[in-house]
């Protein structure tokens, strides 16, 4: 009995996707919320690579979807996010690696069915707050330089059901988000470390159509 109900539900979804009008033909305002997983990559200083851990944050924002052609649309968004990552060597520093960004994503969408689309695009990120990291006092030559912006590539999937949407995406940063340099007080060796970032995002949106 349960198997029959499940098969009927799948049949309903497939029929709805294949026979309904493509949503790309409609303008929409999206209210977005999401949970993100943020981490660093392309780390230049090899000894710390295994110490860096992904952290969990959140995103809130809105977007406007404008149809372009029969199955394509363009979404311009505005997003505020909290992004966190962790360093095993600084576990005693609570929220030491917390960053808040203001983002403007521009994504092109292609609808395979009425309710299912893939998207790709670019995103501009502006750093509006960075939690201060405490360095050892005897390392007087330590210098810290976090970039104020980043530009990344977006790629994701969208599934809509009436006025609700479930989505997932990845943002791959193209710019070094920080460039740290300093002198080890014990050895006198100059150390330089820089990295880029990436972020997975899983969210829910409400659409005003």
mmCIF file with all atom_site columns, C-alpha atoms in Angstrom:
data_model
loop_
_atom_site.group_PDB
_atom_site.id
_atom_site.type_symbol
_atom_site.label_atom_id
_atom_site.label_alt_id
_atom_site.label_comp_id
_atom_site.label_asym_id
_atom_site.label_entity_id
_atom_site.label_seq_id
_atom_site.pdbx_PDB_ins_code
_atom_site.Cartn_x
_atom_site.Cartn_y
_atom_site.Cartn_z
_atom_site.occupancy
_atom_site.B_iso_or_equiv
_atom_site.pdbx_formal_charge
_atom_site.auth_seq_id
_atom_site.auth_comp_id
_atom_site.auth_asym_id
_atom_site.auth_atom_id
_atom_site.pdbx_PDB_model_num
ATOM 1   C CA . UNK A 1 1   ? 0.000  0.000  0.000   1.00 0.00 ? 1   UNK A CA 1
ATOM 2   C CA . UNK A 1 2   ? 2.769  2.420  0.949   1.00 0.00 ? 2   UNK A CA 1
ATOM 3   C CA . UNK A 1 3   ? 4.687  1.496  -2.192  1.00 0.00 ? 3   UNK A CA 1
ATOM 4   C CA . UNK A 1 4   ? 1.654  2.259  -4.364  1.00 0.00 ? 4   UNK A CA 1
ATOM 5   C CA . UNK A 1 5   ? 1.182  5.679  -2.715  1.00 0.00 ? 5   UNK A CA 1
ATOM 6   C CA . UNK A 1 6   ? 4.851  6.508  -3.235  1.00 0.00 ? 6   UNK A CA 1
ATOM 7   C CA . UNK A 1 7   ? 4.664  5.564  -6.927  1.00 0.00 ? 7   UNK A CA 1
ATOM 8   C CA . UNK A 1 8   ? 1.559  7.720  -7.360  1.00 0.00 ? 8   UNK A CA 1
ATOM 9   C CA . UNK A 1 9   ? 3.347  10.663 -5.703  1.00 0.00 ? 9   UNK A CA 1
ATOM 10  C CA . UNK A 1 10  ? 6.376  10.269 -8.012  1.00 0.00 ? 10  UNK A CA 1
ATOM 11  C CA . UNK A 1 11  ? 4.056  10.059 -11.022 1.00 0.00 ? 11  UNK A CA 1
ATOM 12  C CA . UNK A 1 12  ? 2.291  13.261 -9.916  1.00 0.00 ? 12  UNK A CA 1
ATOM 13  C CA . UNK A 1 13  ? 5.587  15.137 -9.555  1.00 0.00 ? 13  UNK A CA 1
ATOM 14  C CA . UNK A 1 14  ? 6.916  13.973 -12.937 1.00 0.00 ? 14  UNK A CA 1
ATOM 15  C CA . UNK A 1 15  ? 3.639  14.869 -14.657 1.00 0.00 ? 15  UNK A CA 1
ATOM 16  C CA . UNK A 1 16  ? 3.573  18.288 -12.982 1.00 0.00 ? 16  UNK A CA 1
ATOM 17  C CA . UNK A 1 17  ? 7.159  19.008 -14.021 1.00 0.00 ? 17  UNK A CA 1
ATOM 18  C CA . UNK A 1 18  ? 6.714  17.967 -17.628 1.00 0.00 ? 18  UNK A CA 1
ATOM 19  C CA . UNK A 1 19  ? 3.324  19.522 -18.465 1.00 0.00 ? 19  UNK A CA 1
ATOM 20  C CA . UNK A 1 20  ? 3.242  22.838 -16.581 1.00 0.00 ? 20  UNK A CA 1
ATOM 21  C CA . UNK A 1 21  ? 4.222  26.284 -17.778 1.00 0.00 ? 21  UNK A CA 1
ATOM 22  C CA . UNK A 1 22  ? 7.893  27.130 -17.284 1.00 0.00 ? 22  UNK A CA 1
ATOM 23  C CA . UNK A 1 23  ? 8.348  29.424 -14.258 1.00 0.00 ? 23  UNK A CA 1
ATOM 24  C CA . UNK A 1 24  ? 11.081 31.299 -16.110 1.00 0.00 ? 24  UNK A CA 1
ATOM 25  C CA . UNK A 1 25  ? 8.227  33.084 -17.885 1.00 0.00 ? 25  UNK A CA 1
ATOM 26  C CA . UNK A 1 26  ? 7.290  34.821 -14.621 1.00 0.00 ? 26  UNK A CA 1
ATOM 27  C CA . UNK A 1 27  ? 8.913  37.636 -12.714 1.00 0.00 ? 27  UNK A CA 1
ATOM 28  C CA . UNK A 1 28  ? 9.497  36.931 -9.025  1.00 0.00 ? 28  UNK A CA 1
ATOM 29  C CA . UNK A 1 29  ? 10.946 38.435 -5.850  1.00 0.00 ? 29  UNK A CA 1
ATOM 30  C CA . UNK A 1 30  ? 12.732 35.902 -3.649  1.00 0.00 ? 30  UNK A CA 1
ATOM 31  C CA . UNK A 1 31  ? 13.231 36.093 0.119   1.00 0.00 ? 31  UNK A CA 1
ATOM 32  C CA . UNK A 1 32  ? 16.206 33.855 0.902   1.00 0.00 ? 32  UNK A CA 1
ATOM 33  C CA . UNK A 1 33  ? 17.628 32.138 3.971   1.00 0.00 ? 33  UNK A CA 1
ATOM 34  C CA . UNK A 1 34  ? 20.352 29.503 4.075   1.00 0.00 ? 34  UNK A CA 1
ATOM 35  C CA . UNK A 1 35  ? 22.925 27.626 6.120   1.00 0.00 ? 35  UNK A CA 1
ATOM 36  C CA . UNK A 1 36  ? 26.486 27.646 4.805   1.00 0.00 ? 36  UNK A CA 1
ATOM 37  C CA . UNK A 1 37  ? 29.661 25.613 5.218   1.00 0.00 ? 37  UNK A CA 1
ATOM 38  C CA . UNK A 1 38  ? 32.738 27.803 4.712   1.00 0.00 ? 38  UNK A CA 1
ATOM 39  C CA . UNK A 1 39  ? 36.395 26.875 4.368   1.00 0.00 ? 39  UNK A CA 1
ATOM 40  C CA . UNK A 1 40  ? 39.727 27.875 2.854   1.00 0.00 ? 40  UNK A CA 1
ATOM 41  C CA . UNK A 1 41  ? 41.625 26.379 -0.071  1.00 0.00 ? 41  UNK A CA 1
ATOM 42  C CA . UNK A 1 42  ? 44.873 27.017 -1.977  1.00 0.00 ? 42  UNK A CA 1
ATOM 43  C CA . UNK A 1 43  ? 46.614 27.539 1.355   1.00 0.00 ? 43  UNK A CA 1
ATOM 44  C CA . UNK A 1 44  ? 50.243 28.406 0.666   1.00 0.00 ? 44  UNK A CA 1
ATOM 45  C CA . UNK A 1 45  ? 51.725 27.535 4.080   1.00 0.00 ? 45  UNK A CA 1
ATOM 46  C CA . UNK A 1 46  ? 51.745 23.731 4.075   1.00 0.00 ? 46  UNK A CA 1
ATOM 47  C CA . UNK A 1 47  ? 52.067 23.113 7.866   1.00 0.00 ? 47  UNK A CA 1
ATOM 48  C CA . UNK A 1 48  ? 48.644 24.647 8.600   1.00 0.00 ? 48  UNK A CA 1
ATOM 49  C CA . UNK A 1 49  ? 46.628 22.937 5.852   1.00 0.00 ? 49  UNK A CA 1
ATOM 50  C CA . UNK A 1 50  ? 45.548 20.036 8.071   1.00 0.00 ? 50  UNK A CA 1
ATOM 51  C CA . UNK A 1 51  ? 44.658 22.410 10.928  1.00 0.00 ? 51  UNK A CA 1
ATOM 52  C CA . UNK A 1 52  ? 42.018 24.354 8.985   1.00 0.00 ? 52  UNK A CA 1
ATOM 53  C CA . UNK A 1 53  ? 38.439 23.145 9.494   1.00 0.00 ? 53  UNK A CA 1
ATOM 54  C CA . UNK A 1 54  ? 35.191 24.188 7.825   1.00 0.00 ? 54  UNK A CA 1
ATOM 55  C CA . UNK A 1 55  ? 32.739 26.179 9.933   1.00 0.00 ? 55  UNK A CA 1
ATOM 56  C CA . UNK A 1 56  ? 28.966 26.686 9.778   1.00 0.00 ? 56  UNK A CA 1
ATOM 57  C CA . UNK A 1 57  ? 27.298 30.049 9.228   1.00 0.00 ? 57  UNK A CA 1
ATOM 58  C CA . UNK A 1 58  ? 24.158 31.543 7.706   1.00 0.00 ? 58  UNK A CA 1
ATOM 59  C CA . UNK A 1 59  ? 22.887 33.727 4.845   1.00 0.00 ? 59  UNK A CA 1
ATOM 60  C CA . UNK A 1 60  ? 19.858 35.996 4.557   1.00 0.00 ? 60  UNK A CA 1
ATOM 61  C CA . UNK A 1 61  ? 18.849 38.171 1.640   1.00 0.00 ? 61  UNK A CA 1
ATOM 62  C CA . UNK A 1 62  ? 16.565 38.731 -1.319  1.00 0.00 ? 62  UNK A CA 1
ATOM 63  C CA . UNK A 1 63  ? 16.660 38.546 -5.093  1.00 0.00 ? 63  UNK A CA 1
ATOM 64  C CA . UNK A 1 64  ? 14.764 39.556 -8.217  1.00 0.00 ? 64  UNK A CA 1
ATOM 65  C CA . UNK A 1 65  ? 14.217 37.091 -11.063 1.00 0.00 ? 65  UNK A CA 1
ATOM 66  C CA . UNK A 1 66  ? 13.745 38.460 -14.586 1.00 0.00 ? 66  UNK A CA 1
ATOM 67  C CA . UNK A 1 67  ? 12.784 36.093 -17.448 1.00 0.00 ? 67  UNK A CA 1
ATOM 68  C CA . UNK A 1 68  ? 15.032 36.304 -20.503 1.00 0.00 ? 68  UNK A CA 1
ATOM 69  C CA . UNK A 1 69  ? 13.954 33.596 -22.946 1.00 0.00 ? 69  UNK A CA 1
ATOM 70  C CA . UNK A 1 70  ? 11.607 30.617 -22.852 1.00 0.00 ? 70  UNK A CA 1
ATOM 71  C CA . UNK A 1 71  ? 13.549 28.603 -20.271 1.00 0.00 ? 71  UNK A CA 1
ATOM 72  C CA . UNK A 1 72  ? 16.137 31.052 -18.963 1.00 0.00 ? 72  UNK A CA 1
ATOM 73  C CA . UNK A 1 73  ? 16.086 33.853 -16.426 1.00 0.00 ? 73  UNK A CA 1
ATOM 74  C CA . UNK A 1 74  ? 18.480 36.184 -14.620 1.00 0.00 ? 74  UNK A CA 1
ATOM 75  C CA . UNK A 1 75  ? 18.528 36.674 -10.844 1.00 0.00 ? 75  UNK A CA 1
ATOM 76  C CA . UNK A 1 76  ? 20.121 39.717 -9.215  1.00 0.00 ? 76  UNK A CA 1
ATOM 77  C CA . UNK A 1 77  ? 20.523 39.252 -5.477  1.00 0.00 ? 77  UNK A CA 1
ATOM 78  C CA . UNK A 1 78  ? 21.553 41.017 -2.270  1.00 0.00 ? 78  UNK A CA 1
ATOM 79  C CA . UNK A 1 79  ? 22.855 38.868 0.554   1.00 0.00 ? 79  UNK A CA 1
ATOM 80  C CA . UNK A 1 80  ? 24.366 39.218 4.044   1.00 0.00 ? 80  UNK A CA 1
ATOM 81  C CA . UNK A 1 81  ? 26.248 36.247 5.450   1.00 0.00 ? 81  UNK A CA 1
ATOM 82  C CA . UNK A 1 82  ? 28.219 35.115 8.453   1.00 0.00 ? 82  UNK A CA 1
ATOM 83  C CA . UNK A 1 83  ? 31.060 32.775 7.480   1.00 0.00 ? 83  UNK A CA 1
ATOM 84  C CA . UNK A 1 84  ? 33.181 30.821 9.924   1.00 0.00 ? 84  UNK A CA 1
ATOM 85  C CA . UNK A 1 85  ? 36.156 28.527 9.727   1.00 0.00 ? 85  UNK A CA 1
ATOM 86  C CA . UNK A 1 86  ? 38.317 27.001 12.441  1.00 0.00 ? 86  UNK A CA 1
ATOM 87  C CA . UNK A 1 87  ? 42.001 26.500 13.125  1.00 0.00 ? 87  UNK A CA 1
ATOM 88  C CA . UNK A 1 88  ? 42.915 23.613 15.412  1.00 0.00 ? 88  UNK A CA 1
ATOM 89  C CA . UNK A 1 89  ? 45.892 25.590 16.736  1.00 0.00 ? 89  UNK A CA 1
ATOM 90  C CA . UNK A 1 90  ? 43.608 28.383 17.941  1.00 0.00 ? 90  UNK A CA 1
ATOM 91  C CA . UNK A 1 91  ? 40.710 26.325 19.353  1.00 0.00 ? 91  UNK A CA 1
ATOM 92  C CA . UNK A 1 92  ? 40.865 28.404 22.542  1.00 0.00 ? 92  UNK A CA 1
ATOM 93  C CA . UNK A 1 93  ? 39.965 31.563 20.594  1.00 0.00 ? 93  UNK A CA 1
ATOM 94  C CA . UNK A 1 94  ? 36.164 31.587 20.421  1.00 0.00 ? 94  UNK A CA 1
ATOM 95  C CA . UNK A 1 95  ? 34.837 32.913 17.099  1.00 0.00 ? 95  UNK A CA 1
ATOM 96  C CA . UNK A 1 96  ? 38.358 34.033 16.106  1.00 0.00 ? 96  UNK A CA 1
ATOM 97  C CA . UNK A 1 97  ? 37.752 33.224 12.459  1.00 0.00 ? 97  UNK A CA 1
ATOM 98  C CA . UNK A 1 98  ? 34.327 34.785 11.908  1.00 0.00 ? 98  UNK A CA 1
ATOM 99  C CA . UNK A 1 99  ? 33.629 37.034 8.934   1.00 0.00 ? 99  UNK A CA 1
ATOM 100 C CA . UNK A 1 100 ? 30.519 38.905 7.825   1.00 0.00 ? 100 UNK A CA 1
ATOM 101 C CA . UNK A 1 101 ? 30.077 39.655 4.133   1.00 0.00 ? 101 UNK A CA 1
ATOM 102 C CA . UNK A 1 102 ? 27.717 41.700 1.992   1.00 0.00 ? 102 UNK A CA 1
ATOM 103 C CA . UNK A 1 103 ? 27.256 39.925 -1.348  1.00 0.00 ? 103 UNK A CA 1
ATOM 104 C CA . UNK A 1 104 ? 25.774 40.757 -4.744  1.00 0.00 ? 104 UNK A CA 1
ATOM 105 C CA . UNK A 1 105 ? 25.249 37.575 -6.797  1.00 0.00 ? 105 UNK A CA 1
ATOM 106 C CA . UNK A 1 106 ? 24.205 37.606 -10.469 1.00 0.00 ? 106 UNK A CA 1
ATOM 107 C CA . UNK A 1 107 ? 23.070 34.185 -11.720 1.00 0.00 ? 107 UNK A CA 1
ATOM 108 C CA . UNK A 1 108 ? 21.781 32.838 -15.015 1.00 0.00 ? 108 UNK A CA 1
ATOM 109 C CA . UNK A 1 109 ? 19.144 30.093 -14.658 1.00 0.00 ? 109 UNK A CA 1
ATOM 110 C CA . UNK A 1 110 ? 18.098 27.384 -17.075 1.00 0.00 ? 110 UNK A CA 1
ATOM 111 C CA . UNK A 1 111 ? 14.814 25.550 -16.398 1.00 0.00 ? 111 UNK A CA 1
ATOM 112 C CA . UNK A 1 112 ? 14.752 21.913 -17.451 1.00 0.00 ? 112 UNK A CA 1
ATOM 113 C CA . UNK A 1 113 ? 11.175 21.653 -16.139 1.00 0.00 ? 113 UNK A CA 1
ATOM 114 C CA . UNK A 1 114 ? 8.680  24.036 -14.576 1.00 0.00 ? 114 UNK A CA 1
ATOM 115 C CA . UNK A 1 115 ? 10.068 23.577 -11.074 1.00 0.00 ? 115 UNK A CA 1
ATOM 116 C CA . UNK A 1 116 ? 13.683 22.553 -11.621 1.00 0.00 ? 116 UNK A CA 1
ATOM 117 C CA . UNK A 1 117 ? 16.571 24.743 -12.748 1.00 0.00 ? 117 UNK A CA 1
ATOM 118 C CA . UNK A 1 118 ? 20.348 24.898 -12.724 1.00 0.00 ? 118 UNK A CA 1
ATOM 119 C CA . UNK A 1 119 ? 22.163 28.182 -12.230 1.00 0.00 ? 119 UNK A CA 1
ATOM 120 C CA . UNK A 1 120 ? 25.609 29.611 -12.752 1.00 0.00 ? 120 UNK A CA 1
ATOM 121 C CA . UNK A 1 121 ? 27.028 33.074 -12.331 1.00 0.00 ? 121 UNK A CA 1
ATOM 122 C CA . UNK A 1 122 ? 29.351 35.434 -10.495 1.00 0.00 ? 122 UNK A CA 1
ATOM 123 C CA . UNK A 1 123 ? 29.283 36.946 -7.022  1.00 0.00 ? 123 UNK A CA 1
ATOM 124 C CA . UNK A 1 124 ? 30.898 40.028 -5.509  1.00 0.00 ? 124 UNK A CA 1
ATOM 125 C CA . UNK A 1 125 ? 31.621 39.817 -1.756  1.00 0.00 ? 125 UNK A CA 1
ATOM 126 C CA . UNK A 1 126 ? 32.502 42.809 0.433   1.00 0.00 ? 126 UNK A CA 1
ATOM 127 C CA . UNK A 1 127 ? 33.928 42.196 3.901   1.00 0.00 ? 127 UNK A CA 1
ATOM 128 C CA . UNK A 1 128 ? 31.959 44.273 6.422   1.00 0.00 ? 128 UNK A CA 1
ATOM 129 C CA . UNK A 1 129 ? 33.215 42.695 9.669   1.00 0.00 ? 129 UNK A CA 1
ATOM 130 C CA . UNK A 1 130 ? 36.107 40.427 10.654  1.00 0.00 ? 130 UNK A CA 1
ATOM 131 C CA . UNK A 1 131 ? 36.507 39.027 14.151  1.00 0.00 ? 131 UNK A CA 1
ATOM 132 C CA . UNK A 1 132 ? 39.928 40.068 15.441  1.00 0.00 ? 132 UNK A CA 1
ATOM 133 C CA . UNK A 1 133 ? 42.518 37.323 15.753  1.00 0.00 ? 133 UNK A CA 1
ATOM 134 C CA . UNK A 1 134 ? 44.807 37.524 18.800  1.00 0.00 ? 134 UNK A CA 1
ATOM 135 C CA . UNK A 1 135 ? 48.485 36.985 18.016  1.00 0.00 ? 135 UNK A CA 1
ATOM 136 C CA . UNK A 1 136 ? 51.220 36.213 20.518  1.00 0.00 ? 136 UNK A CA 1
ATOM 137 C CA . UNK A 1 137 ? 52.634 39.429 21.992  1.00 0.00 ? 137 UNK A CA 1
ATOM 138 C CA . UNK A 1 138 ? 56.263 38.384 21.489  1.00 0.00 ? 138 UNK A CA 1
ATOM 139 C CA . UNK A 1 139 ? 55.709 38.168 17.729  1.00 0.00 ? 139 UNK A CA 1
ATOM 140 C CA . UNK A 1 140 ? 56.043 41.912 17.180  1.00 0.00 ? 140 UNK A CA 1
ATOM 141 C CA . UNK A 1 141 ? 56.654 41.648 13.447  1.00 0.00 ? 141 UNK A CA 1
ATOM 142 C CA . UNK A 1 142 ? 53.347 39.903 12.723  1.00 0.00 ? 142 UNK A CA 1
ATOM 143 C CA . UNK A 1 143 ? 51.357 41.612 9.980   1.00 0.00 ? 143 UNK A CA 1
ATOM 144 C CA . UNK A 1 144 ? 47.798 40.848 8.939   1.00 0.00 ? 144 UNK A CA 1
ATOM 145 C CA . UNK A 1 145 ? 46.171 41.830 5.667   1.00 0.00 ? 145 UNK A CA 1
ATOM 146 C CA . UNK A 1 146 ? 42.620 40.705 4.908   1.00 0.00 ? 146 UNK A CA 1
ATOM 147 C CA . UNK A 1 147 ? 41.192 41.776 1.581   1.00 0.00 ? 147 UNK A CA 1
ATOM 148 C CA . UNK A 1 148 ? 38.030 43.856 1.683   1.00 0.00 ? 148 UNK A CA 1
ATOM 149 C CA . UNK A 1 149 ? 36.406 42.048 -1.232  1.00 0.00 ? 149 UNK A CA 1
ATOM 150 C CA . UNK A 1 150 ? 36.267 38.783 -3.125  1.00 0.00 ? 150 UNK A CA 1
ATOM 151 C CA . UNK A 1 151 ? 34.893 37.701 -6.495  1.00 0.00 ? 151 UNK A CA 1
ATOM 152 C CA . UNK A 1 152 ? 33.675 34.153 -6.983  1.00 0.00 ? 152 UNK A CA 1
ATOM 153 C CA . UNK A 1 153 ? 31.949 31.741 -9.340  1.00 0.00 ? 153 UNK A CA 1
ATOM 154 C CA . UNK A 1 154 ? 28.503 30.368 -8.397  1.00 0.00 ? 154 UNK A CA 1
ATOM 155 C CA . UNK A 1 155 ? 26.938 27.084 -9.427  1.00 0.00 ? 155 UNK A CA 1
ATOM 156 C CA . UNK A 1 156 ? 23.789 25.502 -8.036  1.00 0.00 ? 156 UNK A CA 1
ATOM 157 C CA . UNK A 1 157 ? 20.409 23.760 -8.310  1.00 0.00 ? 157 UNK A CA 1
ATOM 158 C CA . UNK A 1 158 ? 16.882 25.061 -7.603  1.00 0.00 ? 158 UNK A CA 1
ATOM 159 C CA . UNK A 1 159 ? 13.666 23.133 -6.981  1.00 0.00 ? 159 UNK A CA 1
ATOM 160 C CA . UNK A 1 160 ? 10.356 24.987 -6.586  1.00 0.00 ? 160 UNK A CA 1
ATOM 161 C CA . UNK A 1 161 ? 7.020  23.845 -5.198  1.00 0.00 ? 161 UNK A CA 1
ATOM 162 C CA . UNK A 1 162 ? 4.280  26.466 -5.475  1.00 0.00 ? 162 UNK A CA 1
ATOM 163 C CA . UNK A 1 163 ? 5.743  29.595 -3.809  1.00 0.00 ? 163 UNK A CA 1
ATOM 164 C CA . UNK A 1 164 ? 8.544  27.803 -2.009  1.00 0.00 ? 164 UNK A CA 1
ATOM 165 C CA . UNK A 1 165 ? 11.991 26.868 -3.238  1.00 0.00 ? 165 UNK A CA 1
ATOM 166 C CA . UNK A 1 166 ? 14.758 24.585 -1.962  1.00 0.00 ? 166 UNK A CA 1
ATOM 167 C CA . UNK A 1 167 ? 18.206 25.323 -3.342  1.00 0.00 ? 167 UNK A CA 1
ATOM 168 C CA . UNK A 1 168 ? 21.848 24.388 -3.002  1.00 0.00 ? 168 UNK A CA 1
ATOM 169 C CA . UNK A 1 169 ? 24.964 26.014 -4.417  1.00 0.00 ? 169 UNK A CA 1
ATOM 170 C CA . UNK A 1 170 ? 28.718 26.380 -4.193  1.00 0.00 ? 170 UNK A CA 1
ATOM 171 C CA . UNK A 1 171 ? 30.695 29.615 -4.380  1.00 0.00 ? 171 UNK A CA 1
ATOM 172 C CA . UNK A 1 172 ? 34.345 29.298 -5.379  1.00 0.00 ? 172 UNK A CA 1
ATOM 173 C CA . UNK A 1 173 ? 36.454 32.354 -4.537  1.00 0.00 ? 173 UNK A CA 1
ATOM 174 C CA . UNK A 1 174 ? 38.938 33.618 -7.127  1.00 0.00 ? 174 UNK A CA 1
ATOM 175 C CA . UNK A 1 175 ? 40.828 36.167 -5.024  1.00 0.00 ? 175 UNK A CA 1
ATOM 176 C CA . UNK A 1 176 ? 43.157 35.668 -2.043  1.00 0.00 ? 176 UNK A CA 1
ATOM 177 C CA . UNK A 1 177 ? 40.976 36.626 0.919   1.00 0.00 ? 177 UNK A CA 1
ATOM 178 C CA . UNK A 1 178 ? 44.001 37.139 3.146   1.00 0.00 ? 178 UNK A CA 1
ATOM 179 C CA . UNK A 1 179 ? 47.761 37.400 2.948   1.00 0.00 ? 179 UNK A CA 1
ATOM 180 C CA . UNK A 1 180 ? 49.548 36.959 6.281   1.00 0.00 ? 180 UNK A CA 1
ATOM 181 C CA . UNK A 1 181 ? 53.237 37.476 6.844   1.00 0.00 ? 181 UNK A CA 1
ATOM 182 C CA . UNK A 1 182 ? 55.419 37.486 9.953   1.00 0.00 ? 182 UNK A CA 1
ATOM 183 C CA . UNK A 1 183 ? 58.628 36.330 11.600  1.00 0.00 ? 183 UNK A CA 1
ATOM 184 C CA . UNK A 1 184 ? 58.792 33.287 13.833  1.00 0.00 ? 184 UNK A CA 1
ATOM 185 C CA . UNK A 1 185 ? 60.197 34.615 17.179  1.00 0.00 ? 185 UNK A CA 1
ATOM 186 C CA . UNK A 1 186 ? 61.958 31.303 17.894  1.00 0.00 ? 186 UNK A CA 1
ATOM 187 C CA . UNK A 1 187 ? 63.667 30.655 14.560  1.00 0.00 ? 187 UNK A CA 1
ATOM 188 C CA . UNK A 1 188 ? 63.651 34.082 12.906  1.00 0.00 ? 188 UNK A CA 1
ATOM 189 C CA . UNK A 1 189 ? 62.201 32.497 9.756   1.00 0.00 ? 189 UNK A CA 1
ATOM 190 C CA . UNK A 1 190 ? 59.896 34.716 7.731   1.00 0.00 ? 190 UNK A CA 1
ATOM 191 C CA . UNK A 1 191 ? 56.509 33.022 7.267   1.00 0.00 ? 191 UNK A CA 1
ATOM 192 C CA . UNK A 1 192 ? 53.975 33.959 4.608   1.00 0.00 ? 192 UNK A CA 1
ATOM 193 C CA . UNK A 1 193 ? 50.537 32.400 4.272   1.00 0.00 ? 193 UNK A CA 1
ATOM 194 C CA . UNK A 1 194 ? 47.671 33.217 1.905   1.00 0.00 ? 194 UNK A CA 1
ATOM 195 C CA . UNK A 1 195 ? 44.514 31.417 0.841   1.00 0.00 ? 195 UNK A CA 1
ATOM 196 C CA . UNK A 1 196 ? 41.303 31.570 -1.155  1.00 0.00 ? 196 UNK A CA 1
ATOM 197 C CA . UNK A 1 197 ? 37.878 30.391 0.001   1.00 0.00 ? 197 UNK A CA 1
ATOM 198 C CA . UNK A 1 198 ? 34.864 28.326 -0.958  1.00 0.00 ? 198 UNK A CA 1
ATOM 199 C CA . UNK A 1 199 ? 31.363 28.009 0.480   1.00 0.00 ? 199 UNK A CA 1
ATOM 200 C CA . UNK A 1 200 ? 28.556 25.463 0.215   1.00 0.00 ? 200 UNK A CA 1
ATOM 201 C CA . UNK A 1 201 ? 25.080 26.875 0.770   1.00 0.00 ? 201 UNK A CA 1
ATOM 202 C CA . UNK A 1 202 ? 21.763 25.074 1.384   1.00 0.00 ? 202 UNK A CA 1
ATOM 203 C CA . UNK A 1 203 ? 18.684 27.254 1.586   1.00 0.00 ? 203 UNK A CA 1
ATOM 204 C CA . UNK A 1 204 ? 14.947 27.837 1.415   1.00 0.00 ? 204 UNK A CA 1
ATOM 205 C CA . UNK A 1 205 ? 13.296 30.744 -0.394  1.00 0.00 ? 205 UNK A CA 1
ATOM 206 C CA . UNK A 1 206 ? 9.810  32.197 -0.635  1.00 0.00 ? 206 UNK A CA 1
ATOM 207 C CA . UNK A 1 207 ? 8.754  33.569 -4.012  1.00 0.00 ? 207 UNK A CA 1
ATOM 208 C CA . UNK A 1 208 ? 6.417  36.526 -4.560  1.00 0.00 ? 208 UNK A CA 1
ATOM 209 C CA . UNK A 1 209 ? 5.148  36.085 -8.143  1.00 0.00 ? 209 UNK A CA 1
#
